[in-house]
């Protein structure tokens, strides 16, 4: 086992022991599902389920639409560890809040993660219900999940944070399934308040295509644990100031399912392909 796998196992400790009591399997991919995206979890077969509340060191997720459940099993034939629900920086003022769950994925054998989120679009043509493949990110939170990490591993390179070959796979599957898959830069705002129209103007100027409150710290942590990362946004709304209407979490939850169908099909297609190779 590699040094980084050993580190992940050491960090996952009791949570790893608990999962091992239920299954001796190794897993290939980790998935983290955002608001309203829990539906993907229904596709997992041969599953074991453990609530976050029973996994030592796991965060208690308190956002409605986020169930906080670990599900391990087969998705499209590939052994996966899936988190239905996540904790956010804004819940605990800790960008490393998902470090233990991500360490557990690595400790269970996952060498890649698929991150999903709900996001606001900066482009009228990338309307609610659209799917976006994240090509790069902008960290506008002022925080980093590797604050206080003391090893030199903290200097994680992010030149290609989102794995090009996995992105290409998603593009191929999207084309094959005739699903429009937008590409874009995701800008991480701390939340939990939504952005102001002025912040959205700034985001546009600095090169963002979508905004959200998650994913970036998880991508950084997954790169820290030497896992390949791919990330997808379910567009639930046009960003602040673009429609004349106020944003709400209810709108996020209401619109997520439209894009979820696309993400489900794309993720299912890619995992199925990976299971065969
Ligand atoms: N801003 C931030 N996070 C979000 C949004 C948004 O407009 N929509 C869904 N999550």
Tab-separated table of C-alpha atoms and ligand atoms in Angstrom:
chain	number	residue	atom	x	y	z
A	1	UNK	CA	0.000	0.000	0.000
A	2	UNK	CA	1.164	3.505	-0.753
A	3	UNK	CA	2.111	5.998	1.911
A	4	UNK	CA	-0.954	8.109	1.158
A	5	UNK	CA	-3.262	5.071	1.447
A	6	UNK	CA	-1.706	4.337	4.829
A	7	UNK	CA	-2.321	7.925	5.885
A	8	UNK	CA	-5.959	7.697	4.736
A	9	UNK	CA	-6.452	4.447	6.672
A	10	UNK	CA	-4.903	5.966	9.778
A	11	UNK	CA	-7.197	8.991	9.506
A	12	UNK	CA	-10.353	6.956	8.845
A	13	UNK	CA	-9.593	4.771	11.910
A	14	UNK	CA	-12.825	3.782	13.686
A	15	UNK	CA	-15.041	4.597	10.695
A	16	UNK	CA	-12.923	2.231	8.578
A	17	UNK	CA	-13.168	-0.478	11.231
A	18	UNK	CA	-16.951	-0.085	11.335
A	19	UNK	CA	-17.356	-0.361	7.557
A	20	UNK	CA	-15.000	-3.348	7.520
A	21	UNK	CA	-17.309	-5.114	9.982
A	22	UNK	CA	-20.096	-4.870	7.364
A	23	UNK	CA	-18.075	-5.518	4.225
A	24	UNK	CA	-14.629	-6.764	3.398
A	25	UNK	CA	-14.855	-5.440	-0.140
A	26	UNK	CA	-12.621	-2.900	-1.783
A	27	UNK	CA	-14.214	-0.093	-3.766
A	28	UNK	CA	-13.203	1.737	-6.933
A	29	UNK	CA	-14.954	5.093	-6.911
A	30	UNK	CA	-16.351	7.519	-4.361
A	31	UNK	CA	-19.360	9.730	-5.008
A	32	UNK	CA	-20.585	12.751	-3.082
A	33	UNK	CA	-24.137	13.859	-3.819
A	34	UNK	CA	-25.333	17.408	-3.299
A	35	UNK	CA	-28.691	18.989	-2.485
A	36	UNK	CA	-31.586	17.187	-4.120
A	37	UNK	CA	-29.243	14.733	-5.831
A	38	UNK	CA	-29.840	11.908	-3.370
A	39	UNK	CA	-31.870	10.101	-6.059
A	40	UNK	CA	-28.630	8.692	-7.481
A	41	UNK	CA	-28.243	6.683	-4.299
A	42	UNK	CA	-31.316	4.643	-5.234
A	43	UNK	CA	-29.359	3.054	-8.077
A	44	UNK	CA	-26.824	1.364	-5.762
A	45	UNK	CA	-27.188	-2.434	-5.580
A	46	UNK	CA	-25.837	-4.974	-3.052
A	47	UNK	CA	-25.696	-2.108	-0.638
A	48	UNK	CA	-24.811	-1.496	2.944
A	49	UNK	CA	-25.941	1.769	4.532
A	50	UNK	CA	-24.481	3.518	7.546
A	51	UNK	CA	-25.729	6.940	8.689
A	52	UNK	CA	-23.062	9.600	9.185
A	53	UNK	CA	-24.177	9.810	12.820
A	54	UNK	CA	-22.820	6.271	13.391
A	55	UNK	CA	-19.490	6.838	11.644
A	56	UNK	CA	-16.871	8.149	14.085
A	57	UNK	CA	-15.430	11.489	13.037
A	58	UNK	CA	-18.076	12.079	10.384
A	59	UNK	CA	-19.821	15.444	10.348
A	60	UNK	CA	-23.497	15.712	11.237
A	61	UNK	CA	-25.108	17.146	8.120
A	62	UNK	CA	-27.916	19.542	8.925
A	63	UNK	CA	-29.019	20.945	5.558
A	64	UNK	CA	-32.458	19.902	4.354
A	65	UNK	CA	-32.133	17.866	1.174
A	66	UNK	CA	-28.903	16.313	2.522
A	67	UNK	CA	-29.532	12.940	4.132
A	68	UNK	CA	-26.067	12.251	5.622
A	69	UNK	CA	-25.838	8.558	4.714
A	70	UNK	CA	-22.942	6.381	3.569
A	71	UNK	CA	-23.990	3.797	1.006
A	72	UNK	CA	-21.510	1.248	-0.310
A	73	UNK	CA	-22.345	-1.194	-3.090
A	74	UNK	CA	-22.435	-1.499	-6.855
A	75	UNK	CA	-23.452	1.344	-9.117
A	76	UNK	CA	-23.673	0.425	-12.796
A	77	UNK	CA	-21.490	-2.582	-11.970
A	78	UNK	CA	-18.710	-0.599	-10.292
A	79	UNK	CA	-18.064	-0.936	-6.534
A	80	UNK	CA	-18.679	2.519	-5.086
A	81	UNK	CA	-18.761	4.347	-1.780
A	82	UNK	CA	-21.388	7.049	-1.945
A	83	UNK	CA	-22.267	9.862	0.434
A	84	UNK	CA	-25.827	11.013	0.126
A	85	UNK	CA	-25.501	14.393	1.750
A	86	UNK	CA	-22.422	16.336	2.714
A	87	UNK	CA	-21.403	18.886	5.283
A	88	UNK	CA	-20.429	22.334	4.163
A	89	UNK	CA	-17.816	24.847	5.232
A	90	UNK	CA	-20.604	27.170	6.347
A	91	UNK	CA	-22.037	24.638	8.808
A	92	UNK	CA	-18.907	24.296	10.915
A	93	UNK	CA	-16.667	27.115	9.709
A	94	UNK	CA	-14.276	24.330	8.796
A	95	UNK	CA	-13.322	23.763	5.172
A	96	UNK	CA	-11.888	20.362	6.145
A	97	UNK	CA	-15.260	19.113	7.397
A	98	UNK	CA	-15.301	16.356	4.720
A	99	UNK	CA	-11.722	15.226	5.338
A	100	UNK	CA	-12.607	12.087	7.322
A	101	UNK	CA	-15.244	10.922	4.799
A	102	UNK	CA	-12.819	11.423	1.912
A	103	UNK	CA	-10.020	9.653	3.795
A	104	UNK	CA	-12.437	6.733	4.285
A	105	UNK	CA	-13.078	6.507	0.539
A	106	UNK	CA	-9.354	6.352	-0.109
A	107	UNK	CA	-8.858	3.800	2.683
A	108	UNK	CA	-11.545	1.590	1.099
A	109	UNK	CA	-9.639	1.548	-2.179
A	110	UNK	CA	-11.249	4.359	-4.194
A	111	UNK	CA	-8.815	5.991	-6.571
A	112	UNK	CA	-11.332	8.430	-8.021
A	113	UNK	CA	-14.202	10.572	-6.786
A	114	UNK	CA	-17.245	11.966	-8.535
A	115	UNK	CA	-18.459	15.159	-6.872
A	116	UNK	CA	-21.885	16.618	-7.561
A	117	UNK	CA	-23.513	19.835	-6.475
A	118	UNK	CA	-26.312	22.243	-7.135
A	119	UNK	CA	-25.163	25.527	-8.593
A	120	UNK	CA	-26.345	28.864	-9.875
A	121	UNK	CA	-25.637	29.598	-13.523
A	122	UNK	CA	-24.092	32.812	-14.824
A	123	UNK	CA	-25.327	32.160	-18.355
A	124	UNK	CA	-29.001	32.554	-19.341
A	125	UNK	CA	-28.441	29.807	-21.907
A	126	UNK	CA	-27.230	27.400	-19.221
A	127	UNK	CA	-30.727	27.383	-17.728
A	128	UNK	CA	-32.082	25.636	-14.605
A	129	UNK	CA	-32.167	21.911	-15.328
A	130	UNK	CA	-28.829	22.017	-17.199
A	131	UNK	CA	-25.828	19.824	-16.389
A	132	UNK	CA	-22.326	21.333	-16.187
A	133	UNK	CA	-18.990	19.532	-16.111
A	134	UNK	CA	-16.552	21.467	-13.928
A	135	UNK	CA	-13.341	22.171	-15.824
A	136	UNK	CA	-11.676	24.279	-13.142
A	137	UNK	CA	-12.545	26.237	-10.026
A	138	UNK	CA	-12.038	29.553	-8.296
A	139	UNK	CA	-11.763	29.407	-4.516
A	140	UNK	CA	-13.383	32.623	-3.290
A	141	UNK	CA	-14.070	31.383	0.251
A	142	UNK	CA	-10.915	32.715	1.862
A	143	UNK	CA	-10.427	29.272	3.352
A	144	UNK	CA	-8.772	26.015	2.399
A	145	UNK	CA	-9.301	22.474	3.736
A	146	UNK	CA	-5.540	22.096	4.097
A	147	UNK	CA	-5.145	24.960	6.567
A	148	UNK	CA	-3.312	23.498	9.591
A	149	UNK	CA	-2.042	20.464	7.641
A	150	UNK	CA	1.621	20.374	8.560
A	151	UNK	CA	3.188	17.979	6.065
A	152	UNK	CA	4.622	19.156	2.756
A	153	UNK	CA	1.771	17.271	1.120
A	154	UNK	CA	-0.287	20.403	1.818
A	155	UNK	CA	1.210	22.058	-1.260
A	156	UNK	CA	-1.165	20.224	-3.577
A	157	UNK	CA	-0.876	21.093	-7.272
A	158	UNK	CA	-4.210	22.024	-8.832
A	159	UNK	CA	-3.112	22.703	-12.412
A	160	UNK	CA	-5.374	19.871	-13.525
A	161	UNK	CA	-7.562	19.434	-10.473
A	162	UNK	CA	-10.364	17.940	-12.566
A	163	UNK	CA	-9.017	14.902	-14.381
A	164	UNK	CA	-8.943	15.385	-18.141
A	165	UNK	CA	-9.397	11.749	-19.100
A	166	UNK	CA	-12.432	11.409	-16.813
A	167	UNK	CA	-13.860	14.638	-18.248
A	168	UNK	CA	-13.380	13.285	-21.762
A	169	UNK	CA	-15.253	10.144	-20.745
A	170	UNK	CA	-18.199	12.224	-19.522
A	171	UNK	CA	-18.202	14.183	-22.791
A	172	UNK	CA	-18.244	10.961	-24.819
A	173	UNK	CA	-21.105	9.501	-22.795
A	174	UNK	CA	-23.043	12.784	-23.006
A	175	UNK	CA	-22.696	12.788	-26.760
A	176	UNK	CA	-23.710	9.153	-27.006
A	177	UNK	CA	-26.796	9.801	-24.847
A	178	UNK	CA	-27.625	13.106	-26.594
A	179	UNK	CA	-27.380	15.020	-23.316
A	180	UNK	CA	-26.114	18.602	-23.449
A	181	UNK	CA	-23.206	18.759	-21.018
A	182	UNK	CA	-21.965	22.315	-20.516
A	183	UNK	CA	-18.383	22.999	-19.466
A	184	UNK	CA	-17.505	25.645	-16.948
A	185	UNK	CA	-15.532	27.137	-14.109
A	186	UNK	CA	-17.171	26.742	-10.682
A	187	UNK	CA	-16.623	29.488	-8.162
A	188	UNK	CA	-16.818	28.555	-4.503
A	189	UNK	CA	-18.535	31.086	-2.246
A	190	UNK	CA	-18.647	30.271	1.469
A	191	UNK	CA	-22.440	30.714	1.784
A	192	UNK	CA	-24.821	30.116	3.435
A	193	UNK	CA	-26.338	33.408	2.248
A	194	UNK	CA	-26.642	33.537	-1.508
A	195	UNK	CA	-24.507	35.951	-3.502
A	196	UNK	CA	-25.395	39.557	-4.253
A	197	UNK	CA	-25.844	40.725	-7.853
A	198	UNK	CA	-22.568	42.681	-7.466
A	199	UNK	CA	-20.760	39.483	-6.443
A	200	UNK	CA	-22.215	37.709	-9.454
A	201	UNK	CA	-20.962	40.533	-11.716
A	202	UNK	CA	-17.524	40.067	-10.183
A	203	UNK	CA	-17.724	36.294	-10.650
A	204	UNK	CA	-18.481	36.786	-14.319
A	205	UNK	CA	-15.575	39.206	-14.747
A	206	UNK	CA	-13.081	36.835	-13.125
A	207	UNK	CA	-14.134	33.951	-15.347
A	208	UNK	CA	-16.736	31.924	-13.456
A	209	UNK	CA	-19.594	30.148	-15.200
A	210	UNK	CA	-21.417	28.852	-12.126
A	211	UNK	CA	-21.396	29.544	-8.383
A	212	UNK	CA	-21.955	27.310	-5.390
A	213	UNK	CA	-21.128	26.557	-1.773
A	214	UNK	CA	-19.402	23.172	-1.891
A	215	UNK	CA	-17.249	20.787	-3.942
A	216	UNK	CA	-14.047	22.838	-4.092
A	217	UNK	CA	-12.793	21.822	-0.621
A	218	UNK	CA	-13.653	18.191	-1.414
A	219	UNK	CA	-11.797	18.362	-4.720
A	220	UNK	CA	-8.734	19.742	-2.909
A	221	UNK	CA	-8.936	17.014	-0.246
A	222	UNK	CA	-9.357	14.295	-2.864
A	223	UNK	CA	-6.268	15.576	-4.708
A	224	UNK	CA	-4.465	15.635	-1.338
A	225	UNK	CA	-5.311	11.934	-0.980
A	226	UNK	CA	-4.117	11.367	-4.546
A	227	UNK	CA	-7.495	10.511	-6.039
A	228	UNK	CA	-8.639	11.529	-9.497
A	229	UNK	CA	-11.502	14.010	-9.392
A	230	UNK	CA	-14.418	14.720	-11.669
A	231	UNK	CA	-17.210	17.104	-10.701
A	232	UNK	CA	-20.633	17.948	-12.087
A	233	UNK	CA	-23.090	20.728	-11.327
A	234	UNK	CA	-26.849	20.454	-11.493
A	235	UNK	CA	-27.920	23.960	-12.440
A	236	UNK	CA	-30.893	24.868	-10.250
A	237	UNK	CA	-31.202	28.596	-10.887
A	238	UNK	CA	-29.820	31.594	-12.654
A	239	UNK	CA	-27.495	33.434	-10.276
A	240	UNK	CA	-28.485	36.427	-8.138
A	241	UNK	CA	-29.703	39.466	-10.026
A	242	UNK	CA	-30.262	37.643	-13.303
A	243	UNK	CA	-34.033	37.133	-13.071
A	244	UNK	CA	-35.368	39.885	-10.828
A	245	UNK	CA	-36.445	37.220	-8.330
A	246	UNK	CA	-34.988	36.344	-4.936
A	247	UNK	CA	-33.106	33.011	-4.660
A	248	UNK	CA	-34.108	30.332	-2.186
A	249	UNK	CA	-33.072	26.871	-1.030
A	250	UNK	CA	-36.590	25.697	-1.926
A	251	UNK	CA	-35.904	26.686	-5.526
A	252	UNK	CA	-32.653	24.683	-5.393
A	253	UNK	CA	-34.471	21.592	-4.141
A	254	UNK	CA	-37.334	22.041	-6.592
A	255	UNK	CA	-35.142	22.355	-9.676
A	256	UNK	CA	-32.437	19.847	-8.787
A	257	UNK	CA	-34.392	16.788	-10.016
A	258	UNK	CA	-34.529	18.123	-13.592
A	259	UNK	CA	-30.758	18.141	-13.825
A	260	UNK	CA	-30.404	15.039	-11.655
A	261	UNK	CA	-31.892	12.863	-14.364
A	262	UNK	CA	-29.062	13.991	-16.647
A	263	UNK	CA	-26.381	13.502	-14.005
A	264	UNK	CA	-27.759	10.056	-13.172
A	265	UNK	CA	-27.596	8.982	-16.799
A	266	UNK	CA	-24.104	10.421	-17.301
A	267	UNK	CA	-22.630	8.999	-14.099
A	268	UNK	CA	-24.295	5.638	-14.753
A	269	UNK	CA	-22.854	5.585	-18.272
A	270	UNK	CA	-19.332	6.484	-17.175
A	271	UNK	CA	-19.253	4.043	-14.252
A	272	UNK	CA	-20.585	1.268	-16.471
A	273	UNK	CA	-17.765	1.942	-18.927
A	274	UNK	CA	-15.202	1.984	-16.105
A	275	UNK	CA	-16.593	-1.294	-14.732
A	276	UNK	CA	-15.883	-2.924	-18.084
A	277	UNK	CA	-12.284	-1.695	-18.383
B	1	LIG	N1	-25.432	30.309	-5.377
B	1	LIG	C1	-24.760	29.516	-4.511
B	1	LIG	N2	-25.042	28.233	-4.315
B	1	LIG	C2	-26.043	27.716	-5.024
B	1	LIG	C3	-26.780	28.472	-5.942
B	1	LIG	C4	-26.461	29.843	-6.123
B	1	LIG	O1	-27.065	30.573	-6.919
B	1	LIG	N3	-27.711	27.642	-6.473
B	1	LIG	C5	-27.525	26.407	-5.908
B	1	LIG	N4	-26.516	26.463	-5.028
